[in-house]
PDB file of C-alpha atoms in Angstrom:
ATOM      1  CA  UNK A   1     -52.976 -78.780  31.601  1.00  0.00           C
ATOM      2  CA  UNK A   2     -50.281 -76.758  33.349  1.00  0.00           C
ATOM      3  CA  UNK A   3     -47.879 -74.872  31.133  1.00  0.00           C
ATOM      4  CA  UNK A   4     -44.719 -73.611  32.726  1.00  0.00           C
ATOM      5  CA  UNK A   5     -43.903 -69.925  32.512  1.00  0.00           C
ATOM      6  CA  UNK A   6     -40.804 -70.231  30.319  1.00  0.00           C
ATOM      7  CA  UNK A   7     -42.580 -72.272  27.644  1.00  0.00           C
ATOM      8  CA  UNK A   8     -45.571 -69.906  27.785  1.00  0.00           C
ATOM      9  CA  UNK A   9     -43.231 -66.919  27.398  1.00  0.00           C
ATOM     10  CA  UNK A  10     -41.670 -68.524  24.319  1.00  0.00           C
ATOM     11  CA  UNK A  11     -45.035 -69.394  22.799  1.00  0.00           C
ATOM     12  CA  UNK A  12     -46.356 -65.856  23.383  1.00  0.00           C
ATOM     13  CA  UNK A  13     -43.222 -64.376  21.793  1.00  0.00           C
ATOM     14  CA  UNK A  14     -43.583 -66.718  18.822  1.00  0.00           C
ATOM     15  CA  UNK A  15     -47.237 -65.676  18.323  1.00  0.00           C
ATOM     16  CA  UNK A  16     -46.216 -61.999  18.557  1.00  0.00           C
ATOM     17  CA  UNK A  17     -43.520 -62.562  15.909  1.00  0.00           C
ATOM     18  CA  UNK A  18     -46.069 -64.294  13.661  1.00  0.00           C
ATOM     19  CA  UNK A  19     -48.488 -61.381  14.035  1.00  0.00           C
ATOM     20  CA  UNK A  20     -45.662 -58.961  13.246  1.00  0.00           C
ATOM     21  CA  UNK A  21     -44.858 -61.074  10.155  1.00  0.00           C
ATOM     22  CA  UNK A  22     -41.254 -61.393  11.406  1.00  0.00           C
ATOM     23  CA  UNK A  23     -40.536 -64.822   9.955  1.00  0.00           C
ATOM     24  CA  UNK A  24     -36.879 -64.874  11.017  1.00  0.00           C
ATOM     25  CA  UNK A  25     -37.732 -64.139  14.660  1.00  0.00           C
ATOM     26  CA  UNK A  26     -40.633 -66.606  14.609  1.00  0.00           C
ATOM     27  CA  UNK A  27     -38.361 -69.353  13.246  1.00  0.00           C
ATOM     28  CA  UNK A  28     -35.679 -68.707  15.883  1.00  0.00           C
ATOM     29  CA  UNK A  29     -38.216 -68.810  18.719  1.00  0.00           C
ATOM     30  CA  UNK A  30     -39.967 -71.848  17.195  1.00  0.00           C
ATOM     31  CA  UNK A  31     -36.636 -73.692  17.375  1.00  0.00           C
ATOM     32  CA  UNK A  32     -36.476 -72.904  21.110  1.00  0.00           C
ATOM     33  CA  UNK A  33     -40.089 -74.027  21.641  1.00  0.00           C
ATOM     34  CA  UNK A  34     -39.465 -77.335  19.941  1.00  0.00           C
ATOM     35  CA  UNK A  35     -36.186 -77.873  21.842  1.00  0.00           C
ATOM     36  CA  UNK A  36     -38.018 -77.275  25.144  1.00  0.00           C
ATOM     37  CA  UNK A  37     -40.899 -79.561  24.171  1.00  0.00           C
ATOM     38  CA  UNK A  38     -38.525 -82.304  23.032  1.00  0.00           C
ATOM     39  CA  UNK A  39     -36.640 -82.143  26.326  1.00  0.00           C
ATOM     40  CA  UNK A  40     -39.966 -82.384  28.177  1.00  0.00           C
ATOM     41  CA  UNK A  41     -41.089 -85.393  26.126  1.00  0.00           C
ATOM     42  CA  UNK A  42     -37.717 -87.111  26.608  1.00  0.00           C
ATOM     43  CA  UNK A  43     -37.983 -86.554  30.372  1.00  0.00           C
ATOM     44  CA  UNK A  44     -41.575 -87.779  30.472  1.00  0.00           C
ATOM     45  CA  UNK A  45     -43.061 -84.470  31.605  1.00  0.00           C
ATOM     46  CA  UNK A  46     -44.594 -83.310  28.354  1.00  0.00           C
ATOM     47  CA  UNK A  47     -47.560 -81.581  29.979  1.00  0.00           C
ATOM     48  CA  UNK A  48     -45.652 -79.719  32.678  1.00  0.00           C
ATOM     49  CA  UNK A  49     -42.093 -78.829  31.731  1.00  0.00           C
ATOM     50  CA  UNK A  50     -40.255 -77.165  34.652  1.00  0.00           C
ATOM     51  CA  UNK A  51     -38.625 -73.795  33.939  1.00  0.00           C
ATOM     52  CA  UNK A  52     -35.227 -75.187  34.900  1.00  0.00           C
ATOM     53  CA  UNK A  53     -35.559 -77.892  32.237  1.00  0.00           C
ATOM     54  CA  UNK A  54     -36.758 -75.294  29.709  1.00  0.00           C
ATOM     55  CA  UNK A  55     -33.731 -73.133  30.495  1.00  0.00           C
ATOM     56  CA  UNK A  56     -31.385 -76.106  29.949  1.00  0.00           C
ATOM     57  CA  UNK A  57     -32.950 -76.734  26.535  1.00  0.00           C
ATOM     58  CA  UNK A  58     -32.692 -73.036  25.632  1.00  0.00           C
ATOM     59  CA  UNK A  59     -29.029 -72.852  26.670  1.00  0.00           C
ATOM     60  CA  UNK A  60     -28.210 -76.003  24.685  1.00  0.00           C
ATOM     61  CA  UNK A  61     -29.934 -74.605  21.596  1.00  0.00           C
ATOM     62  CA  UNK A  62     -28.131 -71.260  21.998  1.00  0.00           C
ATOM     63  CA  UNK A  63     -24.811 -73.084  22.332  1.00  0.00           C
ATOM     64  CA  UNK A  64     -25.326 -74.903  19.031  1.00  0.00           C
ATOM     65  CA  UNK A  65     -26.360 -71.660  17.314  1.00  0.00           C
ATOM     66  CA  UNK A  66     -23.322 -69.911  18.825  1.00  0.00           C
ATOM     67  CA  UNK A  67     -21.122 -72.469  17.060  1.00  0.00           C
ATOM     68  CA  UNK A  68     -22.704 -71.310  13.766  1.00  0.00           C
ATOM     69  CA  UNK A  69     -22.645 -67.606  14.671  1.00  0.00           C
ATOM     70  CA  UNK A  70     -20.791 -66.660  11.499  1.00  0.00           C
ATOM     71  CA  UNK A  71     -23.759 -67.783   9.416  1.00  0.00           C
ATOM     72  CA  UNK A  72     -26.595 -66.635  11.663  1.00  0.00           C
ATOM     73  CA  UNK A  73     -25.680 -63.948  14.229  1.00  0.00           C
ATOM     74  CA  UNK A  74     -29.241 -62.550  14.303  1.00  0.00           C
ATOM     75  CA  UNK A  75     -30.695 -65.932  15.307  1.00  0.00           C
ATOM     76  CA  UNK A  76     -28.230 -66.061  18.221  1.00  0.00           C
ATOM     77  CA  UNK A  77     -29.283 -62.568  19.356  1.00  0.00           C
ATOM     78  CA  UNK A  78     -32.982 -63.481  19.269  1.00  0.00           C
ATOM     79  CA  UNK A  79     -32.473 -66.736  21.177  1.00  0.00           C
ATOM     80  CA  UNK A  80     -30.255 -65.025  23.744  1.00  0.00           C
ATOM     81  CA  UNK A  81     -33.224 -62.873  24.803  1.00  0.00           C
ATOM     82  CA  UNK A  82     -34.760 -65.986  26.357  1.00  0.00           C
ATOM     83  CA  UNK A  83     -31.636 -67.292  28.058  1.00  0.00           C
ATOM     84  CA  UNK A  84     -31.710 -67.372  31.846  1.00  0.00           C
ATOM     85  CA  UNK A  85     -29.467 -64.796  33.535  1.00  0.00           C
ATOM     86  CA  UNK A  86     -26.102 -66.346  34.336  1.00  0.00           C
ATOM     87  CA  UNK A  87     -24.295 -65.930  37.646  1.00  0.00           C
ATOM     88  CA  UNK A  88     -21.130 -63.827  37.692  1.00  0.00           C
ATOM     89  CA  UNK A  89     -17.773 -65.184  38.849  1.00  0.00           C
ATOM     90  CA  UNK A  90     -18.241 -63.330  42.161  1.00  0.00           C
ATOM     91  CA  UNK A  91     -21.672 -64.922  42.694  1.00  0.00           C
ATOM     92  CA  UNK A  92     -20.284 -68.372  41.859  1.00  0.00           C
ATOM     93  CA  UNK A  93     -17.390 -67.875  44.296  1.00  0.00           C
ATOM     94  CA  UNK A  94     -19.812 -66.814  47.047  1.00  0.00           C
ATOM     95  CA  UNK A  95     -21.992 -69.917  46.516  1.00  0.00           C
ATOM     96  CA  UNK A  96     -18.954 -72.204  46.499  1.00  0.00           C
ATOM     97  CA  UNK A  97     -17.538 -70.718  49.691  1.00  0.00           C
ATOM     98  CA  UNK A  98     -20.923 -70.798  51.395  1.00  0.00           C
ATOM     99  CA  UNK A  99     -22.232 -74.219  50.400  1.00  0.00           C
ATOM    100  CA  UNK A 100     -19.164 -76.190  49.373  1.00  0.00           C
ATOM    101  CA  UNK A 101     -16.433 -75.093  51.806  1.00  0.00           C
ATOM    102  CA  UNK A 102     -15.809 -78.699  52.894  1.00  0.00           C
ATOM    103  CA  UNK A 103     -15.260 -79.876  49.310  1.00  0.00           C
ATOM    104  CA  UNK A 104     -13.116 -76.825  48.491  1.00  0.00           C
ATOM    105  CA  UNK A 105     -10.877 -77.742  51.398  1.00  0.00           C
ATOM    106  CA  UNK A 106      -9.907 -80.954  49.590  1.00  0.00           C
ATOM    107  CA  UNK A 107      -8.324 -78.878  46.784  1.00  0.00           C
ATOM    108  CA  UNK A 108      -9.378 -81.748  44.481  1.00  0.00           C
ATOM    109  CA  UNK A 109     -10.568 -79.867  41.411  1.00  0.00           C
ATOM    110  CA  UNK A 110     -12.353 -82.862  39.870  1.00  0.00           C
ATOM    111  CA  UNK A 111     -14.208 -83.638  43.082  1.00  0.00           C
ATOM    112  CA  UNK A 112     -15.168 -79.978  43.534  1.00  0.00           C
ATOM    113  CA  UNK A 113     -16.482 -79.650  39.966  1.00  0.00           C
ATOM    114  CA  UNK A 114     -18.502 -82.836  40.388  1.00  0.00           C
ATOM    115  CA  UNK A 115     -20.029 -81.543  43.628  1.00  0.00           C
ATOM    116  CA  UNK A 116     -20.915 -78.062  42.397  1.00  0.00           C
ATOM    117  CA  UNK A 117     -22.121 -78.738  38.852  1.00  0.00           C
ATOM    118  CA  UNK A 118     -25.422 -80.150  40.066  1.00  0.00           C
ATOM    119  CA  UNK A 119     -26.080 -76.948  41.980  1.00  0.00           C
ATOM    120  CA  UNK A 120     -24.875 -74.525  39.307  1.00  0.00           C
ATOM    121  CA  UNK A 121     -25.766 -76.248  36.018  1.00  0.00           C
ATOM    122  CA  UNK A 122     -27.799 -73.871  33.875  1.00  0.00           C
ATOM    123  CA  UNK A 123     -27.174 -71.043  36.334  1.00  0.00           C
ATOM    124  CA  UNK A 124     -23.557 -70.245  35.501  1.00  0.00           C
ATOM    125  CA  UNK A 125     -21.289 -70.765  32.525  1.00  0.00           C
ATOM    126  CA  UNK A 126     -19.076 -73.861  32.880  1.00  0.00           C
ATOM    127  CA  UNK A 127     -15.959 -71.844  32.004  1.00  0.00           C
ATOM    128  CA  UNK A 128     -16.745 -69.349  34.778  1.00  0.00           C
ATOM    129  CA  UNK A 129     -17.264 -72.162  37.299  1.00  0.00           C
ATOM    130  CA  UNK A 130     -14.015 -73.813  36.215  1.00  0.00           C
ATOM    131  CA  UNK A 131     -12.072 -70.534  36.565  1.00  0.00           C
ATOM    132  CA  UNK A 132     -13.528 -69.813  40.027  1.00  0.00           C
ATOM    133  CA  UNK A 133     -12.674 -73.352  41.203  1.00  0.00           C
ATOM    134  CA  UNK A 134      -9.141 -72.929  39.844  1.00  0.00           C
ATOM    135  CA  UNK A 135      -8.768 -69.605  41.689  1.00  0.00           C
ATOM    136  CA  UNK A 136     -10.137 -71.000  44.952  1.00  0.00           C
ATOM    137  CA  UNK A 137      -7.909 -74.102  44.913  1.00  0.00           C
ATOM    138  CA  UNK A 138      -4.604 -72.285  44.321  1.00  0.00           C
TER     139      UNK A 138
END
């Protein structure tokens, strides 16, 4: 059985939190583990969940916790430790100009977003991508 690195990292962190008797941290990480596993089961790759898929599940879980940040800011902080590093606006702009120059030339914002989201999903915040596209199509 092959376990991807992201899931293994989460499971190790959860075990460490259990050993440290840090129930709050264990519960937050357990929520991430189950979100990742559920995504893997839904996609039919239960035994070998790719890191990219794990990152998507983690980001989705963090987003829902962020919406409840008033009630549980600590949970958000713990989960954020496992979030993949997001690209900056400058990095997004560089990728767009390098790989999507032909689509940018159309100045069609909808078409550009559609083209680049596959490449940048889970790697950059949607708001950042949207802002960069807006700046580049002025």
